[in-house]
Structure formats: C-alpha cells, structure tokens
C-alpha cells in the first residue's frame, strides 16, 4: 500500500504473512490455552466464534494498512486518533500501550508454564530466560524484528497444524464424545463447581473479544507496515496469515475436543484444565515431540514478547537512549514479578478477555468512520 506497484513479491508476501502469524501466535495460542478459552469451550459453536474473528480481523487490518499507506502517520499510534478523534483516540493510544505491556505479563507466564509443564523446571527459570533475552533484543533495537518473527511464525503454525491433523486423524472418532463432555460438563478430575474456562458468556462475545484484543496489538503494527509495503504484497500477506491462523485454530480446537479428558503424563491435569494443553496433545503423538514442541512454543512466546515490551518502552523514551534502556529493564523486571505471581490461565482469561471488549468497541468507531467517509465521497462526487 505504500508504493504503487502491481508486481507481487511472493517472498515478501510470505514474510509479511509470517509476521502476521507470529504476532498473533503468542503464548496463549501456541500453548493452546487461548484456543481452549475462545473456541473449544463452546464446542461446535466455536466455529461461529472463529468466523466472527476471521471477518473482523481481515476488516480492521485492511483498514489499518490502508490508513497507514495514505496518511503516513508521524507515529504509528496516531492510527487511533485517525479513527476515534483527538480525545477518544488519545485515550486508546495510551490504553493500547498499557494493554501491550499487560500482554507482556502473559508472555512471561506462558514461558514459565511451558518449561515447567514439559521439563519440570521451576516457574522462575522459564520466566527469567524469556525476560533476559527479550530485554537484550529490545535494547538492541527492532530494525530486523519483522523479518525475524516472520521466520519463526510459519514454523509454529505448521507445527500447530501438524499436531491438529495427526490428532484428528487418530482421534477423530472421539470428537462427538468430546462435544458431549463439553455440553454436559462431565470433565475428568473436576472439583466441586469446576468447569472449563471460557472467554465470554456466548460464542459471539468470545469471537468479538478475540478480534478485539488482537486488534490492540495490530493497530500501530499494521499501520506502520502499510507505509512501507506495496498494497498487493501486504493485502496478500494479511489474507494468507489470517487463513493460516484460522486453519490452525480449527484443527487444534477439534484435536482438543477429541482429547478433552486426556490426562498429562503425571495425571495431575487434563487437556480441558491444563496450563499448556497442546503439550499433552504433542506428548500423545510422540513423547520426544512434546520436548521439541515446547522449545518452539517458547520461541513463539519470545517473538511476541519482544514487540509487546518494545511498545511501552518506545512510547515514553526514544529508542537507543539511556532512558529507553533503563525503562526497558524496569518494565521487564516488573513484568517478571507479575508474570510469576499470577497463574497463566488467570492472566489469559482476565487480561485478554477484558481488553478484547475494548478492542471490539474500536471496531465500531472504525465502521462509523468508514460509513461517514463513504457518504462524504458520494456527496462530493
């Protein structure tokens, strides 16, 4: 959308699609916790939640990219003022910065839980490793971030799809039984009143919430990409990345449904209530595979954690300055403490879900601006 060029660079399309995938697939997605709460918990109606996400995700990313290309914002966060006006836009600007930082806490919790569940390492080990390498990366600058996460993203989504395909092929006959378990609430190992966590009271609320919280990540990111890439390359990249993510969600969700009461190796948790349900699925395919997948999940968490820490640091200090480095370290240490203090499932459920509704409201502002602009063009035609 930046340059008027009809030629499509498929290499660039793949990198852009990979960046979209990697930014979407953080700790919540790769671990399977996000998919459990937003889709699997609703049984077959999870497909309707996914449809809501698919339409909303394509709609707002196309709009962000178009606005970024045409307006050439001085700061990519100005995208909020463009759609919501000065006052609401300013609020959304600061709110999205805070949300990105809160999402960094989720990454810390995901890293801690991943290494703990797979390798029985203390929770602080995974959290400290993630915080250290993320801090070093952010302090070093983000010039090559898109290319870096564009490589890791497809690897993760391919593995997620592989887990889904292999599991559905092997256990597809158990899908109906799994749907019955979810519908009737007959979960193995459930204590009094305990049930599967969900993201909202209905599948519609869940789909809007998922689209909403991802919107807060993508607004400034996609606007910046719009100013630096051709229209066709970026549009194809967005479509390709979105399709890949949705296919992975469908496959992993049905894999989880077919194994909803499958226990972990030590029998302490099940797919429905595990912090990292995808590791149980990977282990069931082949024990060494879960160890490999845990490393890849950790890499995916890292690629998402970097921009989530960079966003608040760069919002209040200029990249490369001593203030920027100090602020990055302080934010990283606070994130380490919070990520270890609150359980991973709680972090995903509260931070993602509540902020998702704020993002859904922003979609309404976007639709209203699109309608106003359309009428204005017709009036001036």
Short mmCIF file of C-alpha atoms in Angstrom, two decimals:
data_model
loop_
_atom_site.label_atom_id
_atom_site.label_comp_id
_atom_site.label_asym_id
_atom_site.label_seq_id
_atom_site.Cartn_x
_atom_site.Cartn_y
_atom_site.Cartn_z
CA UNK A 1 0.00 0.00 0.00
CA UNK A 2 2.99 2.26 0.29
CA UNK A 3 4.17 2.09 -3.33
CA UNK A 4 2.11 1.94 -6.49
CA UNK A 5 3.50 -1.29 -7.79
CA UNK A 6 1.42 -4.03 -9.40
CA UNK A 7 4.15 -6.67 -9.18
CA UNK A 8 3.75 -9.14 -6.33
CA UNK A 9 6.84 -10.28 -4.44
CA UNK A 10 5.81 -13.67 -3.10
CA UNK A 11 8.90 -13.79 -0.89
CA UNK A 12 7.76 -10.54 0.74
CA UNK A 13 4.16 -11.83 0.96
CA UNK A 14 5.36 -14.93 2.83
CA UNK A 15 7.46 -12.81 5.22
CA UNK A 16 4.52 -10.46 5.88
CA UNK A 17 2.14 -13.39 6.36
CA UNK A 18 4.68 -14.91 8.72
CA UNK A 19 4.88 -11.67 10.69
CA UNK A 20 1.07 -11.59 10.99
CA UNK A 21 1.10 -15.22 12.15
CA UNK A 22 3.94 -14.71 14.64
CA UNK A 23 2.34 -11.61 16.14
CA UNK A 24 -1.00 -13.45 16.51
CA UNK A 25 0.51 -16.67 17.84
CA UNK A 26 1.94 -15.78 21.20
CA UNK A 27 1.94 -17.80 24.39
CA UNK A 28 -1.85 -18.12 24.56
CA UNK A 29 -2.20 -19.54 21.04
CA UNK A 30 0.87 -21.78 20.81
CA UNK A 31 0.22 -23.30 24.22
CA UNK A 32 -3.41 -23.97 23.30
CA UNK A 33 -4.76 -22.01 26.27
CA UNK A 34 -6.24 -19.29 24.05
CA UNK A 35 -7.91 -21.86 21.79
CA UNK A 36 -9.40 -23.67 24.79
CA UNK A 37 -10.98 -20.49 26.21
CA UNK A 38 -12.09 -18.78 23.00
CA UNK A 39 -13.18 -21.74 20.85
CA UNK A 40 -13.01 -25.25 22.32
CA UNK A 41 -15.08 -24.30 25.39
CA UNK A 42 -18.07 -23.60 23.09
CA UNK A 43 -17.99 -26.97 21.34
CA UNK A 44 -19.14 -26.84 17.72
CA UNK A 45 -20.27 -23.22 18.17
CA UNK A 46 -16.58 -22.36 18.44
CA UNK A 47 -16.64 -22.34 14.61
CA UNK A 48 -19.07 -19.40 14.73
CA UNK A 49 -16.73 -17.56 17.10
CA UNK A 50 -13.91 -18.20 14.61
CA UNK A 51 -15.98 -16.81 11.73
CA UNK A 52 -16.56 -13.59 13.70
CA UNK A 53 -12.81 -13.29 14.32
CA UNK A 54 -11.93 -14.03 10.67
CA UNK A 55 -14.21 -11.31 9.25
CA UNK A 56 -13.25 -8.71 11.87
CA UNK A 57 -9.51 -9.44 11.59
CA UNK A 58 -9.44 -9.01 7.80
CA UNK A 59 -11.62 -5.89 8.01
CA UNK A 60 -9.58 -3.93 10.51
CA UNK A 61 -6.15 -4.97 9.26
CA UNK A 62 -7.11 -3.90 5.73
CA UNK A 63 -8.27 -0.56 7.16
CA UNK A 64 -5.15 -0.08 9.28
CA UNK A 65 -2.87 -0.84 6.33
CA UNK A 66 -4.82 1.48 4.01
CA UNK A 67 -4.76 4.32 6.54
CA UNK A 68 -1.04 3.81 7.20
CA UNK A 69 -0.24 3.96 3.50
CA UNK A 70 -2.38 7.03 2.77
CA UNK A 71 -1.81 9.11 5.90
CA UNK A 72 1.89 8.34 6.53
CA UNK A 73 1.45 8.84 10.28
CA UNK A 74 4.33 10.51 12.12
CA UNK A 75 3.77 7.94 14.87
CA UNK A 76 2.02 4.68 14.03
CA UNK A 77 -0.09 5.03 17.22
CA UNK A 78 -1.76 8.07 15.58
CA UNK A 79 -3.99 5.47 13.91
CA UNK A 80 -6.25 5.71 16.99
CA UNK A 81 -6.81 9.47 16.60
CA UNK A 82 -7.48 8.94 12.89
CA UNK A 83 -10.41 6.64 13.64
CA UNK A 84 -11.62 7.83 17.05
CA UNK A 85 -10.87 11.56 17.11
CA UNK A 86 -8.49 13.53 19.32
CA UNK A 87 -9.81 12.70 22.78
CA UNK A 88 -11.02 9.09 22.43
CA UNK A 89 -8.04 8.42 20.15
CA UNK A 90 -5.58 9.72 22.74
CA UNK A 91 -7.20 7.51 25.38
CA UNK A 92 -6.98 4.48 23.06
CA UNK A 93 -3.36 5.32 22.28
CA UNK A 94 -2.34 5.17 25.94
CA UNK A 95 -4.70 2.30 26.69
CA UNK A 96 -3.24 0.16 23.88
CA UNK A 97 0.26 0.87 25.20
CA UNK A 98 -0.79 -0.29 28.67
CA UNK A 99 -2.51 -3.35 27.18
CA UNK A 100 0.61 -4.32 25.20
CA UNK A 101 2.58 -4.18 28.43
CA UNK A 102 -0.05 -6.26 30.26
CA UNK A 103 0.14 -8.77 27.40
CA UNK A 104 3.88 -8.98 28.06
CA UNK A 105 2.98 -10.29 31.52
CA UNK A 106 1.01 -13.07 29.80
CA UNK A 107 4.09 -13.99 27.74
CA UNK A 108 6.16 -14.25 30.94
CA UNK A 109 3.53 -16.53 32.49
CA UNK A 110 3.38 -18.63 29.31
CA UNK A 111 7.15 -19.09 29.17
CA UNK A 112 7.23 -20.09 32.84
CA UNK A 113 4.37 -22.60 32.45
CA UNK A 114 5.78 -24.13 29.24
CA UNK A 115 9.16 -25.11 30.68
CA UNK A 116 7.54 -26.11 33.98
CA UNK A 117 4.96 -28.45 32.44
CA UNK A 118 7.34 -30.06 29.93
CA UNK A 119 10.68 -30.19 31.81
CA UNK A 120 9.52 -29.80 35.44
CA UNK A 121 11.72 -26.71 35.80
CA UNK A 122 10.77 -24.17 38.48
CA UNK A 123 8.43 -21.49 37.12
CA UNK A 124 11.02 -18.74 37.64
CA UNK A 125 13.50 -20.40 35.23
CA UNK A 126 11.38 -20.01 32.08
CA UNK A 127 10.27 -16.54 33.14
CA UNK A 128 13.82 -15.30 33.77
CA UNK A 129 15.15 -16.74 30.49
CA UNK A 130 12.39 -15.05 28.50
CA UNK A 131 12.76 -11.70 30.25
CA UNK A 132 16.55 -11.64 29.80
CA UNK A 133 16.61 -12.44 26.06
CA UNK A 134 13.61 -10.17 25.37
CA UNK A 135 15.24 -7.26 27.20
CA UNK A 136 18.51 -7.73 25.31
CA UNK A 137 16.64 -7.78 21.98
CA UNK A 138 14.58 -4.66 22.73
CA UNK A 139 17.60 -2.69 23.92
CA UNK A 140 19.43 -3.72 20.74
CA UNK A 141 16.70 -2.24 18.50
CA UNK A 142 13.89 -3.63 16.37
CA UNK A 143 15.04 -2.93 12.82
CA UNK A 144 15.02 -6.58 11.79
CA UNK A 145 12.10 -7.71 14.01
CA UNK A 146 9.57 -8.29 11.19
CA UNK A 147 11.99 -10.50 9.25
CA UNK A 148 12.95 -12.41 12.41
CA UNK A 149 9.43 -13.15 13.62
CA UNK A 150 8.35 -13.76 10.03
CA UNK A 151 10.60 -16.83 10.05
CA UNK A 152 9.50 -18.25 13.42
CA UNK A 153 5.77 -17.67 12.85
CA UNK A 154 5.27 -20.16 9.99
CA UNK A 155 7.26 -22.82 11.87
CA UNK A 156 4.90 -22.56 14.84
CA UNK A 157 1.73 -22.57 12.77
CA UNK A 158 2.95 -25.58 10.75
CA UNK A 159 3.63 -27.50 13.98
CA UNK A 160 0.25 -26.49 15.43
CA UNK A 161 -1.43 -27.65 12.22
CA UNK A 162 0.62 -30.87 12.30
CA UNK A 163 -0.49 -31.58 15.88
CA UNK A 164 -4.09 -30.87 14.89
CA UNK A 165 -4.02 -33.02 11.74
CA UNK A 166 -2.29 -36.00 13.35
CA UNK A 167 -4.54 -35.88 16.40
CA UNK A 168 -7.77 -35.50 14.40
CA UNK A 169 -6.74 -38.38 12.08
CA UNK A 170 -6.01 -40.61 15.08
CA UNK A 171 -8.77 -39.47 17.45
CA UNK A 172 -11.38 -38.01 15.09
CA UNK A 173 -13.85 -40.67 16.17
CA UNK A 174 -13.80 -39.15 19.68
CA UNK A 175 -14.92 -35.67 18.59
CA UNK A 176 -18.62 -36.30 19.27
CA UNK A 177 -17.81 -37.78 22.68
CA UNK A 178 -15.70 -34.70 23.44
CA UNK A 179 -18.52 -32.39 22.36
CA UNK A 180 -20.84 -34.29 24.72
CA UNK A 181 -18.37 -33.83 27.59
CA UNK A 182 -18.28 -30.07 26.96
CA UNK A 183 -22.06 -29.81 26.60
CA UNK A 184 -22.75 -31.84 29.75
CA UNK A 185 -19.80 -30.59 31.82
CA UNK A 186 -18.57 -34.12 32.58
CA UNK A 187 -14.88 -33.22 32.89
CA UNK A 188 -12.44 -35.72 34.39
CA UNK A 189 -10.87 -34.59 37.66
CA UNK A 190 -13.22 -31.61 38.05
CA UNK A 191 -13.63 -30.46 41.66
CA UNK A 192 -16.88 -29.04 43.05
CA UNK A 193 -18.23 -26.47 40.61
CA UNK A 194 -15.06 -26.51 38.47
CA UNK A 195 -15.52 -26.36 34.71
CA UNK A 196 -13.66 -25.39 31.53
CA UNK A 197 -12.65 -21.70 31.35
CA UNK A 198 -14.31 -19.69 28.61
CA UNK A 199 -13.74 -16.18 27.27
CA UNK A 200 -17.34 -14.96 27.30
CA UNK A 201 -20.93 -15.88 28.02
CA UNK A 202 -21.60 -16.68 24.32
CA UNK A 203 -19.67 -17.64 21.19
CA UNK A 204 -20.40 -14.18 19.74
CA UNK A 205 -18.90 -12.43 22.76
CA UNK A 206 -15.88 -14.73 22.50
CA UNK A 207 -15.33 -14.06 18.78
CA UNK A 208 -15.62 -10.28 19.27
CA UNK A 209 -13.33 -10.37 22.29
CA UNK A 210 -10.67 -12.36 20.41
CA UNK A 211 -10.81 -9.99 17.44
CA UNK A 212 -10.74 -7.08 19.88
CA UNK A 213 -7.66 -7.96 21.87
CA UNK A 214 -5.68 -8.86 18.75
CA UNK A 215 -6.77 -5.50 17.26
CA UNK A 216 -5.00 -3.65 20.07
CA UNK A 217 -1.78 -5.46 19.13
CA UNK A 218 -2.12 -4.92 15.40
CA UNK A 219 -3.32 -1.31 15.04
CA UNK A 220 0.02 0.52 15.04
CA UNK A 221 1.91 -2.54 13.74
CA UNK A 222 -0.21 -2.87 10.57
CA UNK A 223 -0.38 0.91 10.04
CA UNK A 224 3.43 1.01 10.02
CA UNK A 225 3.58 -1.92 7.58
CA UNK A 226 1.11 -0.10 5.31
CA UNK A 227 3.54 2.78 4.88
CA UNK A 228 6.45 0.52 3.99
CA UNK A 229 4.98 -2.18 1.71
CA UNK A 230 3.08 -2.35 -1.57
CA UNK A 231 -0.69 -2.73 -1.42
CA UNK A 232 -0.79 -6.17 -3.04
CA UNK A 233 2.08 -7.62 -1.00
CA UNK A 234 0.56 -6.52 2.29
CA UNK A 235 -3.02 -7.49 1.44
CA UNK A 236 -1.95 -10.96 0.30
CA UNK A 237 0.22 -11.27 3.39
CA UNK A 238 -2.69 -10.35 5.68
CA UNK A 239 -5.06 -12.77 3.92
CA UNK A 240 -2.51 -15.59 3.89
CA UNK A 241 -1.56 -15.10 7.53
CA UNK A 242 -5.21 -14.93 8.63
CA UNK A 243 -6.16 -18.11 6.76
CA UNK A 244 -3.19 -19.99 8.22
CA UNK A 245 -4.07 -18.91 11.76
CA UNK A 246 -7.76 -19.85 11.33
CA UNK A 247 -6.91 -23.28 9.86
CA UNK A 248 -4.60 -23.92 12.80
CA UNK A 249 -7.34 -22.85 15.26
CA UNK A 250 -9.90 -25.22 13.70
CA UNK A 251 -7.56 -28.21 13.68
CA UNK A 252 -6.17 -27.65 17.19
CA UNK A 253 -9.63 -26.98 18.60
CA UNK A 254 -11.01 -30.26 17.25
CA UNK A 255 -7.87 -32.06 18.43
CA UNK A 256 -8.52 -30.66 21.91
CA UNK A 257 -12.20 -31.61 21.77
CA UNK A 258 -11.36 -35.21 20.83
CA UNK A 259 -8.95 -35.40 23.80
CA UNK A 260 -10.77 -33.12 26.23
CA UNK A 261 -10.36 -35.60 29.12
CA UNK A 262 -6.88 -36.87 28.16
CA UNK A 263 -4.51 -36.59 31.17
CA UNK A 264 -0.95 -35.26 31.30
CA UNK A 265 1.97 -37.68 31.82
CA UNK A 266 1.69 -37.44 35.61
CA UNK A 267 -2.12 -37.44 35.56
CA UNK A 268 -2.33 -34.18 37.52
CA UNK A 269 -4.17 -32.22 34.81
CA UNK A 270 -6.19 -32.86 31.66
CA UNK A 271 -6.44 -31.12 28.29
CA UNK A 272 -9.50 -29.16 29.49
CA UNK A 273 -7.75 -27.66 32.54
CA UNK A 274 -4.00 -27.82 31.72
CA UNK A 275 -1.98 -24.61 31.52
CA UNK A 276 -0.39 -25.90 28.29
CA UNK A 277 -2.97 -28.28 26.70
CA UNK A 278 -1.07 -28.52 23.40
CA UNK A 279 1.87 -30.19 25.14
CA UNK A 280 -0.44 -33.05 26.20
CA UNK A 281 -1.53 -33.46 22.56
CA UNK A 282 2.11 -33.38 21.37
CA UNK A 283 3.14 -35.93 24.01
CA UNK A 284 0.35 -38.29 22.95
CA UNK A 285 1.64 -38.21 19.35
CA UNK A 286 5.24 -38.96 20.36
CA UNK A 287 6.94 -38.26 23.72
CA UNK A 288 10.10 -36.62 22.25
CA UNK A 289 7.88 -34.45 20.04
CA UNK A 290 6.46 -32.65 23.08
CA UNK A 291 10.01 -31.73 24.18
CA UNK A 292 10.74 -30.29 20.72
CA UNK A 293 7.38 -28.52 20.58
CA UNK A 294 8.00 -26.91 23.99
CA UNK A 295 11.14 -25.25 22.59
CA UNK A 296 9.22 -23.98 19.55
CA UNK A 297 6.40 -22.69 21.76
CA UNK A 298 8.99 -20.85 23.83
CA UNK A 299 10.43 -19.30 20.64
CA UNK A 300 6.94 -18.18 19.63
CA UNK A 301 6.40 -16.58 23.02
CA UNK A 302 9.71 -14.73 22.60
CA UNK A 303 8.82 -13.34 19.15
CA UNK A 304 5.59 -11.91 20.54
CA UNK A 305 7.11 -10.70 23.83
CA UNK A 306 9.70 -8.51 22.07
CA UNK A 307 7.28 -6.04 20.39
CA UNK A 308 5.00 -6.10 23.44
CA UNK A 309 7.88 -4.88 25.63
CA UNK A 310 9.22 -2.53 22.95
CA UNK A 311 5.86 -0.78 22.51
CA UNK A 312 5.56 0.77 26.01
CA UNK A 313 9.31 1.47 26.26
CA UNK A 314 9.40 3.31 22.93
CA UNK A 315 6.18 5.18 23.76
CA UNK A 316 7.82 7.01 26.66
CA UNK A 317 11.51 7.08 25.69
CA UNK A 318 13.46 7.41 22.43
CA UNK A 319 14.97 4.16 21.17
CA UNK A 320 18.72 3.94 21.75
CA UNK A 321 18.86 6.45 24.63
CA UNK A 322 19.93 5.58 28.16
CA UNK A 323 16.39 6.42 29.35
CA UNK A 324 14.99 3.86 26.88
CA UNK A 325 17.37 1.16 28.13
CA UNK A 326 16.61 1.88 31.80
CA UNK A 327 12.85 1.97 31.19
CA UNK A 328 13.04 -1.33 29.25
CA UNK A 329 14.87 -3.02 32.14
CA UNK A 330 12.42 -1.65 34.75
CA UNK A 331 9.36 -2.73 32.73
CA UNK A 332 10.92 -6.16 32.15
CA UNK A 333 11.59 -6.72 35.87
CA UNK A 334 8.06 -5.64 36.86
CA UNK A 335 6.68 -7.93 34.15
CA UNK A 336 8.77 -10.79 35.54
CA UNK A 337 7.29 -10.34 39.02
CA UNK A 338 3.67 -10.06 37.82
CA UNK A 339 4.02 -12.95 35.35
CA UNK A 340 5.25 -15.21 38.15
CA UNK A 341 2.75 -14.01 40.75
CA UNK A 342 -0.45 -14.62 38.73
CA UNK A 343 -1.31 -18.07 37.25
CA UNK A 344 -1.05 -18.24 33.44
CA UNK A 345 -4.70 -19.25 32.90
CA UNK A 346 -5.85 -16.31 35.01
CA UNK A 347 -3.63 -13.89 33.05
CA UNK A 348 -5.08 -15.07 29.72
CA UNK A 349 -8.66 -15.03 30.97
CA UNK A 350 -8.67 -11.59 32.58
CA UNK A 351 -6.20 -9.53 30.54
CA UNK A 352 -7.09 -10.82 27.07
CA UNK A 353 -10.84 -11.10 27.58
CA UNK A 354 -11.49 -7.76 29.29
CA UNK A 355 -9.25 -5.85 26.89
CA UNK A 356 -10.85 -7.69 23.99
CA UNK A 357 -14.12 -5.90 24.62
CA UNK A 358 -12.35 -2.53 24.44
CA UNK A 359 -10.91 -3.53 21.07
CA UNK A 360 -14.38 -4.55 19.89
CA UNK A 361 -15.61 -1.03 20.68
CA UNK A 362 -12.81 0.36 18.50
CA UNK A 363 -14.18 -1.71 15.59
CA UNK A 364 -17.45 0.20 15.98
CA UNK A 365 -15.58 3.51 15.70
CA UNK A 366 -13.86 2.20 12.57
CA UNK A 367 -17.14 1.13 10.94
CA UNK A 368 -18.67 4.54 11.76
CA UNK A 369 -15.73 6.37 10.15
CA UNK A 370 -15.92 4.15 7.06
CA UNK A 371 -19.65 4.96 6.73
CA UNK A 372 -19.03 8.71 7.16
CA UNK A 373 -16.19 8.69 4.62
CA UNK A 374 -18.33 6.81 2.10
CA UNK A 375 -21.20 9.31 2.39
CA UNK A 376 -18.73 12.21 2.16
CA UNK A 377 -17.24 10.84 -1.07
CA UNK A 378 -20.70 10.41 -2.58
CA UNK A 379 -21.65 13.94 -1.55
CA UNK A 380 -18.52 15.42 -3.12
CA UNK A 381 -18.72 13.28 -6.27
#
